XYZ file of C-alpha atoms in Angstrom:
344
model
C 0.000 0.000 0.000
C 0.773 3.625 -0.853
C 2.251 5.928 2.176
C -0.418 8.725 2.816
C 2.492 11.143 2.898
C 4.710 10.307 0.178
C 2.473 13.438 -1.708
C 3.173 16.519 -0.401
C 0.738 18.463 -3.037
C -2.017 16.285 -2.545
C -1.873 17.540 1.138
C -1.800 21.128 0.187
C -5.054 20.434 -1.688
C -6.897 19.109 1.434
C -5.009 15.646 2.218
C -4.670 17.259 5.607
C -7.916 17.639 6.415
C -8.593 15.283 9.511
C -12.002 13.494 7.790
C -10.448 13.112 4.530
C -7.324 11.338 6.208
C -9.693 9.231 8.102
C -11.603 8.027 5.039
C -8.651 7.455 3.149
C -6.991 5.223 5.837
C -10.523 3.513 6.348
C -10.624 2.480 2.640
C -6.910 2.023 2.491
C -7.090 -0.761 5.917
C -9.988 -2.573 3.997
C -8.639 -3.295 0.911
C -5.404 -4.881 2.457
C -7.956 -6.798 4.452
C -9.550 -8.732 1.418
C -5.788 -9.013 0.364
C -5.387 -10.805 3.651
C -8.320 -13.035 2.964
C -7.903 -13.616 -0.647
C -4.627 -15.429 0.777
C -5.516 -16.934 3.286
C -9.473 -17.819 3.723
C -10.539 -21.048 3.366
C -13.389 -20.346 0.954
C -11.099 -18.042 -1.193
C -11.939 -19.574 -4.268
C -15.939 -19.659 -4.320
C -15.394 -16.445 -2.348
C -13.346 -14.714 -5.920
C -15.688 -16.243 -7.839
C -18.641 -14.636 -6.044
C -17.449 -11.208 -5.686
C -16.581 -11.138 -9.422
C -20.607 -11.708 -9.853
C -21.277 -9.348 -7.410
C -19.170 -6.327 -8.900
C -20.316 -7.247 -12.736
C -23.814 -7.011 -11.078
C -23.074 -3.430 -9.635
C -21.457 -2.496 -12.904
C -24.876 -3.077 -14.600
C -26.490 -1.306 -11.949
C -24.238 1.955 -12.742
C -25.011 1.378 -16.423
C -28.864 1.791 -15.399
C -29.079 -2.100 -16.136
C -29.183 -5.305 -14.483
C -28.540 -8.942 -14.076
C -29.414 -11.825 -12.361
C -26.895 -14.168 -10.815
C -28.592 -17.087 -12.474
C -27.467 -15.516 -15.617
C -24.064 -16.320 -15.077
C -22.102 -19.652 -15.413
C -18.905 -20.953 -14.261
C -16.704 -23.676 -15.670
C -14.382 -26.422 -13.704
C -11.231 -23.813 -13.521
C -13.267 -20.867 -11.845
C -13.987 -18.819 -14.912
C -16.713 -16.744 -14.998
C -19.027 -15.682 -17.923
C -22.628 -13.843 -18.068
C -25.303 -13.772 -20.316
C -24.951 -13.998 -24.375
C -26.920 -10.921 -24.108
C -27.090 -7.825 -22.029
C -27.226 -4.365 -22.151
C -24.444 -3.312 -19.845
C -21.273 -1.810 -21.589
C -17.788 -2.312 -21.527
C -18.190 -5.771 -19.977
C -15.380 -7.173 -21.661
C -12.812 -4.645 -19.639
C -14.466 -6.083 -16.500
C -11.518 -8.324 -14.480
C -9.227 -7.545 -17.757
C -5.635 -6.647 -17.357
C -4.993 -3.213 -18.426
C -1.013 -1.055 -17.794
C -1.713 2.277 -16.189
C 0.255 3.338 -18.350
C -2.469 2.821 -20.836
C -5.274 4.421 -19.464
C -3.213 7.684 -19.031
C -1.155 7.667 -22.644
C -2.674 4.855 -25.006
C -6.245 6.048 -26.287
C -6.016 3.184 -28.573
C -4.945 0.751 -26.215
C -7.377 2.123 -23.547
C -10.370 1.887 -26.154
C -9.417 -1.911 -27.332
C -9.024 -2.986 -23.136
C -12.484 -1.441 -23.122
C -13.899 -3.055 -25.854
C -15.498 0.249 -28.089
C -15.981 -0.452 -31.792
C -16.168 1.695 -34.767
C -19.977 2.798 -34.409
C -19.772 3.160 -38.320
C -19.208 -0.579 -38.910
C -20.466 -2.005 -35.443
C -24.116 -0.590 -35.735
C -26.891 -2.597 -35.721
C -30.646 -1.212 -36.839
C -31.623 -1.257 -32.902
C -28.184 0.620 -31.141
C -28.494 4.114 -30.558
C -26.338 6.527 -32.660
C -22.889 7.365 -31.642
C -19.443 8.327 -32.566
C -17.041 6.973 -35.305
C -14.224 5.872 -33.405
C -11.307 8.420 -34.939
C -13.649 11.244 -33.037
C -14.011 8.853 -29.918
C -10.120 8.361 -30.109
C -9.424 12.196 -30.290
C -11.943 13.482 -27.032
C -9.987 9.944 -25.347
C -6.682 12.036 -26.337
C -8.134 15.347 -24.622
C -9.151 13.561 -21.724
C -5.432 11.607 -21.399
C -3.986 15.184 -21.709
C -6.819 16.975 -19.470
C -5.374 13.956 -16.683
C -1.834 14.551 -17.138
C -2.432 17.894 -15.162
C -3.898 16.401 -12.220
C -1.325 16.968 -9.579
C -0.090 13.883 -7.651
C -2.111 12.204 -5.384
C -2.597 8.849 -3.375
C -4.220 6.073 -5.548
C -7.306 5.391 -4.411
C -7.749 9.461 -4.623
C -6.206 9.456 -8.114
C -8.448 6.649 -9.302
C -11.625 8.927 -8.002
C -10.012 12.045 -10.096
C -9.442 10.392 -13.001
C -13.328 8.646 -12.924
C -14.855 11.818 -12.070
C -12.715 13.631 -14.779
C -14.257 11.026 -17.346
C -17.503 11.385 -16.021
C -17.838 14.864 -16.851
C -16.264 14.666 -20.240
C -18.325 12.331 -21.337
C -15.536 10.879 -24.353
C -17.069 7.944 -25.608
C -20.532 9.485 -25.695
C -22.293 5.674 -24.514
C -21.263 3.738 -21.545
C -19.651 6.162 -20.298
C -20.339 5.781 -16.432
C -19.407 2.464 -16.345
C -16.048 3.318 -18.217
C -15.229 5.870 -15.536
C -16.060 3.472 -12.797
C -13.714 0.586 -14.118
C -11.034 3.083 -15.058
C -10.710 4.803 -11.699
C -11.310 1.672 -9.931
C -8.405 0.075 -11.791
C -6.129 3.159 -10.470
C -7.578 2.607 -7.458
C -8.708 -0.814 -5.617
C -7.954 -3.149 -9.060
C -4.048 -1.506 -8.779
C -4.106 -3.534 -5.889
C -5.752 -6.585 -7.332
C -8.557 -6.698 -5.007
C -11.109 -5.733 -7.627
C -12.588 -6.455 -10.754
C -13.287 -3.229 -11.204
C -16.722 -2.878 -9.666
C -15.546 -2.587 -5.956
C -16.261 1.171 -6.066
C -19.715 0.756 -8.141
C -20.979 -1.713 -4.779
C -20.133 0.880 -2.654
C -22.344 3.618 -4.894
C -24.820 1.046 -4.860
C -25.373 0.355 -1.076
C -25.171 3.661 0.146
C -27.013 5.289 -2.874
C -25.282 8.216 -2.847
C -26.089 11.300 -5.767
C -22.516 10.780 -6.896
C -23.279 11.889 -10.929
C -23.771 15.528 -9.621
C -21.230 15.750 -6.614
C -18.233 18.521 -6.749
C -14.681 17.204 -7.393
C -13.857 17.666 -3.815
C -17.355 16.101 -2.295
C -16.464 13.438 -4.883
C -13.177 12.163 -3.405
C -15.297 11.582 -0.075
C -17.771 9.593 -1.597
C -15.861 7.794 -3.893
C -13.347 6.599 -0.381
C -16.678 5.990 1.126
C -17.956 3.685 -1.488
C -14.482 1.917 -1.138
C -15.064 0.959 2.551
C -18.494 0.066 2.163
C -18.184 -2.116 -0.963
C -15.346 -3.600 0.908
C -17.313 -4.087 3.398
C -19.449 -6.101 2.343
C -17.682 -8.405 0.414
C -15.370 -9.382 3.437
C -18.997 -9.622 5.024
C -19.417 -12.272 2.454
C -16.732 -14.073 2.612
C -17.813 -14.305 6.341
C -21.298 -15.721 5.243
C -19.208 -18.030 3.644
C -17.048 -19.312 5.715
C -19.490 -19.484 8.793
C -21.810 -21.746 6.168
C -18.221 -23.849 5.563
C -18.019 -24.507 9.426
C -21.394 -25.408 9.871
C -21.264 -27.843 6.798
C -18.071 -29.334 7.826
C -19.378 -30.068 11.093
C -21.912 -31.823 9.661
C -20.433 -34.214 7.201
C -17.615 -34.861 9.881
C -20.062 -36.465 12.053
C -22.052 -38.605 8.919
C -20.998 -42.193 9.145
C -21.339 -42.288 5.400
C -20.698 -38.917 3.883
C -19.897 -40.404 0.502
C -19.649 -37.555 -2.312
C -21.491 -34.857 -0.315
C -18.174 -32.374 0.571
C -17.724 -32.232 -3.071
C -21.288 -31.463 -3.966
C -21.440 -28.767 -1.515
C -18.246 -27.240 -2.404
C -19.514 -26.961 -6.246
C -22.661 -25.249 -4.771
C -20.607 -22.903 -3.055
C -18.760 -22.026 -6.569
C -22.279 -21.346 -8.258
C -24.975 -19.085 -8.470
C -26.708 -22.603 -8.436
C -26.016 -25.889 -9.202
C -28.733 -28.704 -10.879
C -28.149 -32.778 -11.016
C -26.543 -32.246 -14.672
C -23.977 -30.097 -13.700
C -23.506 -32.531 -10.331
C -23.609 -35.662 -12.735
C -20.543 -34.056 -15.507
C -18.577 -32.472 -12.402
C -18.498 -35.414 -10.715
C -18.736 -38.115 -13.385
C -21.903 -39.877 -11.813
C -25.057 -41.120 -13.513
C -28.140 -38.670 -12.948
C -29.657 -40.845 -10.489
C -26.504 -40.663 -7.796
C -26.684 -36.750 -8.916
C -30.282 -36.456 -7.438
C -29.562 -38.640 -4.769
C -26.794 -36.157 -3.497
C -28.848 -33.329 -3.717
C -31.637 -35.031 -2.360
C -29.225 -35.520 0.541
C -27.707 -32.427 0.877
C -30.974 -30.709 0.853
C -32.817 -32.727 3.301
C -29.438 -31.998 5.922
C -29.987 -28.482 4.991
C -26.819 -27.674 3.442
C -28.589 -26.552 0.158
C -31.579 -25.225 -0.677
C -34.105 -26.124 -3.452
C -34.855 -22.598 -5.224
C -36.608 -23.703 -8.846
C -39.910 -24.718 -7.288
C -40.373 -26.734 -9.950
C -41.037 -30.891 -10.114
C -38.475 -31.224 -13.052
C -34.968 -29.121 -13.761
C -34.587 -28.502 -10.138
C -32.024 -26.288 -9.280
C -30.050 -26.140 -5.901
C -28.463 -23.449 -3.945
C -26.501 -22.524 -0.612
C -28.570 -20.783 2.181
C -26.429 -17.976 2.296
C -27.707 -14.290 2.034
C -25.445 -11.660 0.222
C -27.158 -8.768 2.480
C -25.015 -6.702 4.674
C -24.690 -8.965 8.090
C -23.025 -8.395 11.401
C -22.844 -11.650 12.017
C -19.148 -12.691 13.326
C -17.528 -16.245 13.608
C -14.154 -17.330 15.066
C -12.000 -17.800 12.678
C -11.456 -21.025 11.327
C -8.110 -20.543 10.088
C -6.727 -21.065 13.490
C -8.285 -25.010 13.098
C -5.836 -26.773 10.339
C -8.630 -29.611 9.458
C -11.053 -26.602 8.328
C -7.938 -24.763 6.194
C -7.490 -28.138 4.386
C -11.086 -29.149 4.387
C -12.192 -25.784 2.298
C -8.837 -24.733 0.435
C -8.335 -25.898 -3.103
C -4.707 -25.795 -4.477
C-alpha cells in the first residue's frame, strides 16, 4: 500500500484535512484486508468467484441495467461468464488486465481494453447513434492530456479524479459511467488486485449516494466511502461463507457415510446454483446418484431447493449476500477446516 504522505501536493489540496485522512486510511485498511483473505481464507476460491458476480452485477447497476446471478455460469477452472446478451457496456474490460500506463497515454490501447468499436461498422438497426471511433479516439486524447495535469495524489484518490474527470467529459458518448467506474477503480482498488473493477460501483450502490452531480472535492469523499463500504461487504461475504463452511463441515464430519457430499457442496458454493446435470458431468456420476446427493444435501440443509419446480430442479446454498453483522471465530486457526475448504 501507498504511504499517505509520500504526496506533499495532494496535502496542500486538502489531504490534511482530519475526515479526509480518516476516510482514506478507512478504505486504504480494507482493501489490504480482502488481500489478507484472498490469501488466506478457506473459501477463497468460491469467495473470488462470487465477488466477481457481485461487482459485474453493480457495474450493470451503474449502467442503469441489471442482471441476475442465475445468468451467469462458471466452468471447472473458476472462470466466470454472463449472459450472451445484455445491455451493460464495456463488460469485456471487467476483471481484464490493463497497464496504467495505458489508461493515461494509449487512447487506442485504452479503447481496445475497453472493448469500443467503430460505431460506423459495429451498428446494428436497434443501437443508438454514436461516434465513429477516430472522433471517440481524439476526445480519449483530450481527456489523457486533461489527466496529465492532475497533480499527484494517493491512488485510491487518483483513481476517483481520473473517474470523475471522465464522467464529466463524457468521451465515448455511450457507456460512459461504467467506463469511468472501471477506469478509476483500476487506479484505485484493481491496482491492488482486489477488484474487478466494480468494488467502487458496490459501494455507490449500497449507500445510494447522488454521486453523478457531486463537486470534485465532495467526490473524493464519496468515492473513499464507497471503497469501505463495498469492501465491506464483500469481506462480510466471505464471512457468510465461511461461517456456512463450518457449519457444513461439522456436519459431514459427524455422517458415518458422507460419501460424495463435501464435493457437492463445495460446487454449490462455486455457483450461483447448481442442478443434477452439472452434479452428474462435475463429478462423473449417472443422474440418479446426482439427485440422490442433492436429495441428501438438501434434506441436511446444506442446500436449498430454489426452482420450485417438479423437473430441472435447481439447488443453492442458504447464504444471504445482504449486509450482516454476524461474526464467527475464525477457522483458520483449526488446520482440518484450512485443508477441508482450500483448493490448491
Amino acid at each position: 500500500m501507498f504511504d499517505l504522505n509520500e504526496n506533499p501536493s495532494d496535502i496542500e489540496r486538502g489531504m490534511n484535512d482530519n475526515t479526509l485522512l480518516v476516510a482514506y486510511a478507512d478504505a486504504q485498511s480494507l482493501l489490504a484486508r480482502i488481500e489478507e483473505r484472498q490469501r488466506l481464507s478457506p473459501v477463497r476460491r468460491p469467495w473470488g468467484i462470487r465477488r466477481f458476480i457481485t461487482e459485474r452485477q453493480s457495474l450493470a447497476w451503474i449502467d442503469a441495467t441489471a442482471i441476475d446471478a442465475d445468468a451467469f455460469t462458471v466452468d471447472g477452472r473458476g472462470h466466470v461468464s454472463g449472459a450472451d446478451f445484455d445491455l451493460t457496456h464495456w463488460r469485456r474490460a471487467i476483471g481484464a488486465p490493463v497497464t496504467l500506463d495505458m489508461i493515461r497515454s494509449d487512447s487506442a490501447g485504452l479503447l481496445d481494453w475497453l472493448g469500443v468499436e467503430d460505431a460506423t461498422v459495429a451498428a446494428t438497426p436497434w443501437a443508438a447513434p454514436a461516434l465513429p471511433l477516430s472522433d471517440i479516439r481524439i476526445r480519449v486524447e483530450a481527456w489523457q492530456k486533461a489527466v496529465a495535469t492532475l497533480p499527484p495524489s494517493p491512488p485510491l484518490l487518483y483513481g476517483a479524479r481520473l473517474a470523475q474527470s471522465w464522467w464529466s467529459r463524457t468521451p465515448i458518448g455511450r457507456g460512459d459511467a461504467v467506463a469511468s467506474f472501471l477506469i478509476g477503480d483500476r487506479f484505485g482498488p484493481g491496482r491492488f488486485d482486489v477488484s474487478s473493477g466494480g468494488l467502487v460501483a458496490l459501494g455507490f450502490q449500497l449507500n445510494g449516494t447522488a454521486w453523478k452531480i457531486a463537486d470534485p472535492d465532495r467526490y473524493d469523499r464519496l468515492w473513499l466511502r464507497a471503497i469501505a463500504d463495498g469492501a465491506r461487504h464483500l469481506l462480510d461475504q466471505e464471512l457468510r461463507l465461511r461461517s456456512y463452511a463450518h457449519r457444513t463441515a461439522a456436519h459431514i464430519a459427524n455422517r458415518r457415510r458422507p460419501g460424495r457430499l463435501k464435493e457437492v457442496v463445495m460446487l454449490a458454493m462455486a455457483h450461483p446454483h447448481i442442478g443434477s446435470r452439472l452434479v452428474a458431468d462435475r463429478l462423473d456420476i449417472t443422474s440418479a446418484g446426482a439427485i440422490k446427493l442433492l436429495t441428501i444435501a438438501t434434506e441436511a440443509g446444506l442446500l436449498v431447493e430454489r426452482s420450485g419446480q417438479a423437473s430441472y430442479r435447481t439447488y443453492s446454498i442458504p447464504v444471504s449476500n445482504l449486509p450482516s453483522t454476524s461474526s464467527i471465530s475464525d477457522p483458520l486457526t483449526d488446520p482440518q477446516m484450512h485443508d477441508f475448504w482450500s483448493e490448491a
